[in-house]
């Protein structure tokens, strides 16, 4: 597998050399599974329970990539724990609806597996719920580690979950090419903080603010772009 020359996200006219990965880290919602409409609906119902106006779509993209605890502390103040339970109850009532896995995910994971490239999930979704969902979608076996909220001391954008995902692997983003595929600003910030290569998954729309200070190195519109790079 050779090094691949790709365009920079900002500005588009520049080129950079994207090294073949030794490891690939994935966010989950909006990257592996198309679940954000379900999350957005559950949030709206939670806000309605407290007679509050729910977040706009831009605010949802901006703030709800962070851990649920952090987001709810900001929006519900001293009632954040109560709001968290309401949100989880709403989700439990709709948990029979499995999120759809994005097209190309399994093919990309198979390609990484064949090349023995280390794979892990680094998400701000609650760890136990994340692993349960990965198992239910028959995807868990592709990942050496599935790291969610509360598995590390701090959540993204802090480096802790990435460090946890790479612990005992001998892989260090300072010395090895580690791709971090995410869809939110919090993912790009975490990738920059840990010296991973930030790749934005923008399958429908870019959710990262224009001129954001932690830009992605590459923006993809489908997994086929990354699959071609591995060949």
PDB file of C-alpha atoms in Angstrom:
ATOM      1  CA  UNK A   1       0.000   0.000   0.000  1.00  0.00           C
ATOM      2  CA  UNK A   2       1.584   3.262  -1.121  1.00  0.00           C
ATOM      3  CA  UNK A   3       1.337   6.768   0.252  1.00  0.00           C
ATOM      4  CA  UNK A   4      -1.608   8.574  -1.303  1.00  0.00           C
ATOM      5  CA  UNK A   5      -1.650  12.214  -2.380  1.00  0.00           C
ATOM      6  CA  UNK A   6      -4.916  13.925  -1.475  1.00  0.00           C
ATOM      7  CA  UNK A   7      -6.210  17.472  -1.376  1.00  0.00           C
ATOM      8  CA  UNK A   8      -6.338  19.453   1.828  1.00  0.00           C
ATOM      9  CA  UNK A   9      -9.727  20.457   3.207  1.00  0.00           C
ATOM     10  CA  UNK A  10      -8.530  24.067   3.596  1.00  0.00           C
ATOM     11  CA  UNK A  11      -7.607  25.338   1.068  1.00  0.00           C
ATOM     12  CA  UNK A  12      -8.763  22.894  -1.584  1.00  0.00           C
ATOM     13  CA  UNK A  13      -6.022  23.850  -4.013  1.00  0.00           C
ATOM     14  CA  UNK A  14      -3.216  22.539  -1.809  1.00  0.00           C
ATOM     15  CA  UNK A  15      -1.968  18.946  -1.663  1.00  0.00           C
ATOM     16  CA  UNK A  16      -0.633  16.874   1.184  1.00  0.00           C
ATOM     17  CA  UNK A  17       0.743  13.384   1.496  1.00  0.00           C
ATOM     18  CA  UNK A  18      -1.617  11.144   3.445  1.00  0.00           C
ATOM     19  CA  UNK A  19       0.405   8.229   4.754  1.00  0.00           C
ATOM     20  CA  UNK A  20      -1.028   4.729   4.707  1.00  0.00           C
ATOM     21  CA  UNK A  21      -2.423   4.014   8.186  1.00  0.00           C
ATOM     22  CA  UNK A  22      -1.014   1.806  10.891  1.00  0.00           C
ATOM     23  CA  UNK A  23      -4.288   2.321  12.762  1.00  0.00           C
ATOM     24  CA  UNK A  24      -7.728   3.761  12.047  1.00  0.00           C
ATOM     25  CA  UNK A  25      -9.908   5.240  14.781  1.00  0.00           C
ATOM     26  CA  UNK A  26     -13.610   5.828  14.161  1.00  0.00           C
ATOM     27  CA  UNK A  27     -16.235   7.949  15.791  1.00  0.00           C
ATOM     28  CA  UNK A  28     -19.551   6.070  15.836  1.00  0.00           C
ATOM     29  CA  UNK A  29     -22.744   8.091  15.301  1.00  0.00           C
ATOM     30  CA  UNK A  30     -22.644   9.853  11.949  1.00  0.00           C
ATOM     31  CA  UNK A  31     -19.539   7.889  10.918  1.00  0.00           C
ATOM     32  CA  UNK A  32     -20.311   4.175  11.273  1.00  0.00           C
ATOM     33  CA  UNK A  33     -24.078   4.404  11.720  1.00  0.00           C
ATOM     34  CA  UNK A  34     -26.661   6.825  10.368  1.00  0.00           C
ATOM     35  CA  UNK A  35     -28.326   7.419  13.723  1.00  0.00           C
ATOM     36  CA  UNK A  36     -28.327  11.163  14.155  1.00  0.00           C
ATOM     37  CA  UNK A  37     -31.984  11.612  13.217  1.00  0.00           C
ATOM     38  CA  UNK A  38     -32.821   9.228  16.083  1.00  0.00           C
ATOM     39  CA  UNK A  39     -30.601  11.135  18.525  1.00  0.00           C
ATOM     40  CA  UNK A  40     -32.024  14.490  17.409  1.00  0.00           C
ATOM     41  CA  UNK A  41     -35.599  13.235  17.864  1.00  0.00           C
ATOM     42  CA  UNK A  42     -34.832  11.889  21.359  1.00  0.00           C
ATOM     43  CA  UNK A  43     -33.248  15.212  22.312  1.00  0.00           C
ATOM     44  CA  UNK A  44     -36.257  17.180  21.094  1.00  0.00           C
ATOM     45  CA  UNK A  45     -38.588  14.996  23.167  1.00  0.00           C
ATOM     46  CA  UNK A  46     -36.345  15.428  26.210  1.00  0.00           C
ATOM     47  CA  UNK A  47     -36.412  19.210  25.900  1.00  0.00           C
ATOM     48  CA  UNK A  48     -40.193  19.111  25.423  1.00  0.00           C
ATOM     49  CA  UNK A  49     -40.497  17.141  28.667  1.00  0.00           C
ATOM     50  CA  UNK A  50     -38.984  20.145  30.463  1.00  0.00           C
ATOM     51  CA  UNK A  51     -41.043  22.650  28.418  1.00  0.00           C
ATOM     52  CA  UNK A  52     -37.881  23.918  26.750  1.00  0.00           C
ATOM     53  CA  UNK A  53     -37.109  24.643  23.128  1.00  0.00           C
ATOM     54  CA  UNK A  54     -34.872  21.962  21.680  1.00  0.00           C
ATOM     55  CA  UNK A  55     -31.566  22.645  19.935  1.00  0.00           C
ATOM     56  CA  UNK A  56     -31.495  23.849  16.352  1.00  0.00           C
ATOM     57  CA  UNK A  57     -29.794  21.617  13.807  1.00  0.00           C
ATOM     58  CA  UNK A  58     -26.616  23.795  13.794  1.00  0.00           C
ATOM     59  CA  UNK A  59     -26.484  23.719  17.604  1.00  0.00           C
ATOM     60  CA  UNK A  60     -27.057  19.971  17.550  1.00  0.00           C
ATOM     61  CA  UNK A  61     -24.064  19.555  15.250  1.00  0.00           C
ATOM     62  CA  UNK A  62     -21.954  21.964  17.285  1.00  0.00           C
ATOM     63  CA  UNK A  63     -22.629  20.822  20.849  1.00  0.00           C
ATOM     64  CA  UNK A  64     -23.921  17.255  20.793  1.00  0.00           C
ATOM     65  CA  UNK A  65     -20.730  15.612  19.600  1.00  0.00           C
ATOM     66  CA  UNK A  66     -19.476  16.192  23.133  1.00  0.00           C
ATOM     67  CA  UNK A  67     -20.391  13.781  25.908  1.00  0.00           C
ATOM     68  CA  UNK A  68     -24.057  13.746  26.862  1.00  0.00           C
ATOM     69  CA  UNK A  69     -23.094  14.710  30.404  1.00  0.00           C
ATOM     70  CA  UNK A  70     -21.227  17.816  29.241  1.00  0.00           C
ATOM     71  CA  UNK A  71     -24.003  18.872  26.868  1.00  0.00           C
ATOM     72  CA  UNK A  72     -26.765  18.322  29.427  1.00  0.00           C
ATOM     73  CA  UNK A  73     -24.882  20.162  32.170  1.00  0.00           C
ATOM     74  CA  UNK A  74     -24.759  23.150  29.847  1.00  0.00           C
ATOM     75  CA  UNK A  75     -28.415  22.996  28.754  1.00  0.00           C
ATOM     76  CA  UNK A  76     -30.216  21.679  31.856  1.00  0.00           C
ATOM     77  CA  UNK A  77     -27.938  23.048  34.584  1.00  0.00           C
ATOM     78  CA  UNK A  78     -28.745  21.469  37.981  1.00  0.00           C
ATOM     79  CA  UNK A  79     -31.406  19.206  36.412  1.00  0.00           C
ATOM     80  CA  UNK A  80     -28.983  17.572  33.983  1.00  0.00           C
ATOM     81  CA  UNK A  81     -29.104  14.132  35.652  1.00  0.00           C
ATOM     82  CA  UNK A  82     -32.903  14.118  35.520  1.00  0.00           C
ATOM     83  CA  UNK A  83     -32.737  15.131  31.853  1.00  0.00           C
ATOM     84  CA  UNK A  84     -30.258  12.346  31.145  1.00  0.00           C
ATOM     85  CA  UNK A  85     -32.659   9.763  32.576  1.00  0.00           C
ATOM     86  CA  UNK A  86     -35.558  11.162  30.532  1.00  0.00           C
ATOM     87  CA  UNK A  87     -33.399  11.004  27.400  1.00  0.00           C
ATOM     88  CA  UNK A  88     -32.366   7.412  28.081  1.00  0.00           C
ATOM     89  CA  UNK A  89     -35.968   6.412  28.731  1.00  0.00           C
ATOM     90  CA  UNK A  90     -36.986   7.914  25.392  1.00  0.00           C
ATOM     91  CA  UNK A  91     -34.197   5.957  23.724  1.00  0.00           C
ATOM     92  CA  UNK A  92     -35.212   2.725  25.474  1.00  0.00           C
ATOM     93  CA  UNK A  93     -38.750   3.142  24.164  1.00  0.00           C
ATOM     94  CA  UNK A  94     -37.415   3.305  20.608  1.00  0.00           C
ATOM     95  CA  UNK A  95     -34.453   0.923  20.877  1.00  0.00           C
ATOM     96  CA  UNK A  96     -36.161  -1.622  18.610  1.00  0.00           C
ATOM     97  CA  UNK A  97     -35.232   0.748  15.768  1.00  0.00           C
ATOM     98  CA  UNK A  98     -31.698  -0.199  14.823  1.00  0.00           C
ATOM     99  CA  UNK A  99     -29.638   2.529  13.161  1.00  0.00           C
ATOM    100  CA  UNK A 100     -28.577   1.948   9.589  1.00  0.00           C
ATOM    101  CA  UNK A 101     -24.903   1.197   8.936  1.00  0.00           C
ATOM    102  CA  UNK A 102     -23.498   3.556   6.319  1.00  0.00           C
ATOM    103  CA  UNK A 103     -22.848   2.131   2.879  1.00  0.00           C
ATOM    104  CA  UNK A 104     -19.254   1.004   2.469  1.00  0.00           C
ATOM    105  CA  UNK A 105     -18.517   0.626   6.189  1.00  0.00           C
ATOM    106  CA  UNK A 106     -18.301  -3.155   6.200  1.00  0.00           C
ATOM    107  CA  UNK A 107     -16.287  -3.237   2.972  1.00  0.00           C
ATOM    108  CA  UNK A 108     -13.805  -0.729   4.413  1.00  0.00           C
ATOM    109  CA  UNK A 109     -13.534  -2.642   7.691  1.00  0.00           C
ATOM    110  CA  UNK A 110     -12.956  -5.876   5.778  1.00  0.00           C
ATOM    111  CA  UNK A 111     -10.185  -4.210   3.770  1.00  0.00           C
ATOM    112  CA  UNK A 112      -8.532  -2.945   6.957  1.00  0.00           C
ATOM    113  CA  UNK A 113      -8.824  -6.388   8.520  1.00  0.00           C
ATOM    114  CA  UNK A 114      -7.188  -8.069   5.521  1.00  0.00           C
ATOM    115  CA  UNK A 115      -4.258  -5.673   5.799  1.00  0.00           C
ATOM    116  CA  UNK A 116      -4.105  -6.237   9.574  1.00  0.00           C
ATOM    117  CA  UNK A 117      -4.549  -2.534  10.300  1.00  0.00           C
ATOM    118  CA  UNK A 118      -5.525  -1.844  13.907  1.00  0.00           C
ATOM    119  CA  UNK A 119      -9.076  -0.499  14.283  1.00  0.00           C
ATOM    120  CA  UNK A 120     -10.858   1.024  17.271  1.00  0.00           C
ATOM    121  CA  UNK A 121     -13.904   3.135  18.026  1.00  0.00           C
ATOM    122  CA  UNK A 122     -13.538   6.374  19.981  1.00  0.00           C
ATOM    123  CA  UNK A 123     -16.975   7.791  20.744  1.00  0.00           C
ATOM    124  CA  UNK A 124     -18.594  10.030  23.338  1.00  0.00           C
ATOM    125  CA  UNK A 125     -21.586   7.705  23.496  1.00  0.00           C
ATOM    126  CA  UNK A 126     -21.862   5.782  26.776  1.00  0.00           C
ATOM    127  CA  UNK A 127     -19.438   2.870  26.518  1.00  0.00           C
ATOM    128  CA  UNK A 128     -21.815   0.079  27.538  1.00  0.00           C
ATOM    129  CA  UNK A 129     -24.499   1.284  25.115  1.00  0.00           C
ATOM    130  CA  UNK A 130     -21.927   1.663  22.354  1.00  0.00           C
ATOM    131  CA  UNK A 131     -20.593  -1.881  22.699  1.00  0.00           C
ATOM    132  CA  UNK A 132     -24.114  -3.292  22.888  1.00  0.00           C
ATOM    133  CA  UNK A 133     -25.046  -1.517  19.659  1.00  0.00           C
ATOM    134  CA  UNK A 134     -21.870  -2.676  17.903  1.00  0.00           C
ATOM    135  CA  UNK A 135     -22.663  -6.271  18.864  1.00  0.00           C
ATOM    136  CA  UNK A 136     -26.269  -5.974  17.697  1.00  0.00           C
ATOM    137  CA  UNK A 137     -25.089  -4.745  14.289  1.00  0.00           C
ATOM    138  CA  UNK A 138     -22.470  -7.525  14.044  1.00  0.00           C
ATOM    139  CA  UNK A 139     -19.636  -4.999  13.819  1.00  0.00           C
ATOM    140  CA  UNK A 140     -17.902  -5.425  17.184  1.00  0.00           C
ATOM    141  CA  UNK A 141     -15.481  -8.086  15.933  1.00  0.00           C
ATOM    142  CA  UNK A 142     -13.839  -5.608  13.557  1.00  0.00           C
ATOM    143  CA  UNK A 143     -12.573  -3.453  16.428  1.00  0.00           C
ATOM    144  CA  UNK A 144      -9.806  -4.286  18.879  1.00  0.00           C
ATOM    145  CA  UNK A 145     -11.231  -1.705  21.284  1.00  0.00           C
ATOM    146  CA  UNK A 146     -14.541   0.133  21.516  1.00  0.00           C
ATOM    147  CA  UNK A 147     -14.069   3.175  23.733  1.00  0.00           C
ATOM    148  CA  UNK A 148     -17.019   5.258  24.866  1.00  0.00           C
ATOM    149  CA  UNK A 149     -17.886   7.845  27.476  1.00  0.00           C
ATOM    150  CA  UNK A 150     -16.768   6.889  31.003  1.00  0.00           C
ATOM    151  CA  UNK A 151     -14.218   4.361  29.696  1.00  0.00           C
ATOM    152  CA  UNK A 152     -11.473   6.975  29.943  1.00  0.00           C
ATOM    153  CA  UNK A 153     -11.082   9.682  32.559  1.00  0.00           C
ATOM    154  CA  UNK A 154     -12.211  12.396  30.142  1.00  0.00           C
ATOM    155  CA  UNK A 155     -14.145  12.336  26.875  1.00  0.00           C
ATOM    156  CA  UNK A 156     -13.323  13.922  23.518  1.00  0.00           C
ATOM    157  CA  UNK A 157     -11.953  16.482  22.728  1.00  0.00           C
ATOM    158  CA  UNK A 158      -9.478  15.533  25.460  1.00  0.00           C
ATOM    159  CA  UNK A 159      -6.858  12.996  24.323  1.00  0.00           C
ATOM    160  CA  UNK A 160      -7.750  10.418  26.995  1.00  0.00           C
ATOM    161  CA  UNK A 161     -10.025   8.152  24.882  1.00  0.00           C
ATOM    162  CA  UNK A 162      -7.521   8.017  22.009  1.00  0.00           C
ATOM    163  CA  UNK A 163      -4.735   7.178  24.439  1.00  0.00           C
ATOM    164  CA  UNK A 164      -6.976   4.483  25.931  1.00  0.00           C
ATOM    165  CA  UNK A 165      -7.755   3.061  22.477  1.00  0.00           C
ATOM    166  CA  UNK A 166      -4.055   2.846  21.560  1.00  0.00           C
ATOM    167  CA  UNK A 167      -2.790   1.657  24.944  1.00  0.00           C
ATOM    168  CA  UNK A 168      -0.560  -1.436  24.754  1.00  0.00           C
ATOM    169  CA  UNK A 169      -0.563  -1.394  20.929  1.00  0.00           C
ATOM    170  CA  UNK A 170       2.889   0.110  20.517  1.00  0.00           C
ATOM    171  CA  UNK A 171       1.317   2.669  18.173  1.00  0.00           C
ATOM    172  CA  UNK A 172       1.982   6.346  18.760  1.00  0.00           C
ATOM    173  CA  UNK A 173       0.447   8.997  16.459  1.00  0.00           C
ATOM    174  CA  UNK A 174       3.593  11.077  16.934  1.00  0.00           C
ATOM    175  CA  UNK A 175       5.546   8.356  15.108  1.00  0.00           C
ATOM    176  CA  UNK A 176       2.937   6.295  13.230  1.00  0.00           C
ATOM    177  CA  UNK A 177       0.177   7.203  10.788  1.00  0.00           C
ATOM    178  CA  UNK A 178      -3.107   6.991  12.714  1.00  0.00           C
ATOM    179  CA  UNK A 179      -6.254   8.066  10.882  1.00  0.00           C
ATOM    180  CA  UNK A 180      -9.105   9.486  12.957  1.00  0.00           C
ATOM    181  CA  UNK A 181     -12.422   9.498  11.082  1.00  0.00           C
ATOM    182  CA  UNK A 182     -15.074  11.747  12.610  1.00  0.00           C
ATOM    183  CA  UNK A 183     -17.909  14.020  11.608  1.00  0.00           C
ATOM    184  CA  UNK A 184     -17.871  16.738  14.272  1.00  0.00           C
ATOM    185  CA  UNK A 185     -15.606  19.542  15.389  1.00  0.00           C
ATOM    186  CA  UNK A 186     -14.972  17.655  18.636  1.00  0.00           C
ATOM    187  CA  UNK A 187     -13.459  14.794  16.606  1.00  0.00           C
ATOM    188  CA  UNK A 188     -11.178  17.095  14.634  1.00  0.00           C
ATOM    189  CA  UNK A 189     -10.031  18.817  17.822  1.00  0.00           C
ATOM    190  CA  UNK A 190      -9.291  15.466  19.462  1.00  0.00           C
ATOM    191  CA  UNK A 191      -7.376  14.297  16.384  1.00  0.00           C
ATOM    192  CA  UNK A 192      -5.240  17.442  16.402  1.00  0.00           C
ATOM    193  CA  UNK A 193      -4.618  17.102  20.149  1.00  0.00           C
ATOM    194  CA  UNK A 194      -3.326  13.552  19.722  1.00  0.00           C
ATOM    195  CA  UNK A 195      -1.440  14.081  16.431  1.00  0.00           C
ATOM    196  CA  UNK A 196      -3.770  11.738  14.559  1.00  0.00           C
ATOM    197  CA  UNK A 197      -4.649  12.504  10.934  1.00  0.00           C
ATOM    198  CA  UNK A 198      -8.133  14.098  11.052  1.00  0.00           C
ATOM    199  CA  UNK A 199     -10.519  12.845   8.358  1.00  0.00           C
ATOM    200  CA  UNK A 200     -13.993  14.350   8.159  1.00  0.00           C
ATOM    201  CA  UNK A 201     -16.872  12.057   7.191  1.00  0.00           C
ATOM    202  CA  UNK A 202     -19.349  14.377   5.473  1.00  0.00           C
ATOM    203  CA  UNK A 203     -21.754  11.910   3.876  1.00  0.00           C
ATOM    204  CA  UNK A 204     -24.692  14.325   3.705  1.00  0.00           C
ATOM    205  CA  UNK A 205     -23.383  17.698   4.839  1.00  0.00           C
ATOM    206  CA  UNK A 206     -20.298  19.084   6.557  1.00  0.00           C
ATOM    207  CA  UNK A 207     -20.987  19.633  10.266  1.00  0.00           C
ATOM    208  CA  UNK A 208     -17.729  21.427  10.974  1.00  0.00           C
ATOM    209  CA  UNK A 209     -17.816  25.197  11.199  1.00  0.00           C
ATOM    210  CA  UNK A 210     -16.213  27.074   8.333  1.00  0.00           C
ATOM    211  CA  UNK A 211     -12.672  28.248   9.125  1.00  0.00           C
ATOM    212  CA  UNK A 212     -12.647  26.048  12.228  1.00  0.00           C
ATOM    213  CA  UNK A 213      -9.253  26.188  13.917  1.00  0.00           C
ATOM    214  CA  UNK A 214      -8.895  22.387  13.872  1.00  0.00           C
ATOM    215  CA  UNK A 215      -9.530  21.593  10.189  1.00  0.00           C
ATOM    216  CA  UNK A 216      -9.608  18.083   8.748  1.00  0.00           C
ATOM    217  CA  UNK A 217      -6.766  16.985   6.513  1.00  0.00           C
ATOM    218  CA  UNK A 218      -9.247  15.257   4.238  1.00  0.00           C
ATOM    219  CA  UNK A 219     -13.019  15.314   3.783  1.00  0.00           C
ATOM    220  CA  UNK A 220     -14.688  12.204   2.377  1.00  0.00           C
ATOM    221  CA  UNK A 221     -18.175  11.880   0.921  1.00  0.00           C
ATOM    222  CA  UNK A 222     -18.204   8.082   0.930  1.00  0.00           C
ATOM    223  CA  UNK A 223     -16.127   5.172   2.194  1.00  0.00           C
ATOM    224  CA  UNK A 224     -15.285   4.244  -1.379  1.00  0.00           C
ATOM    225  CA  UNK A 225     -12.734   7.068  -1.349  1.00  0.00           C
ATOM    226  CA  UNK A 226     -10.838   5.429   1.519  1.00  0.00           C
ATOM    227  CA  UNK A 227     -11.250   1.917   0.125  1.00  0.00           C
ATOM    228  CA  UNK A 228      -9.515   3.051  -3.088  1.00  0.00           C
ATOM    229  CA  UNK A 229      -6.657   4.473  -1.032  1.00  0.00           C
ATOM    230  CA  UNK A 230      -5.986   1.088   0.551  1.00  0.00           C
ATOM    231  CA  UNK A 231      -5.586  -0.677  -2.786  1.00  0.00           C
TER     232      UNK A 231
END
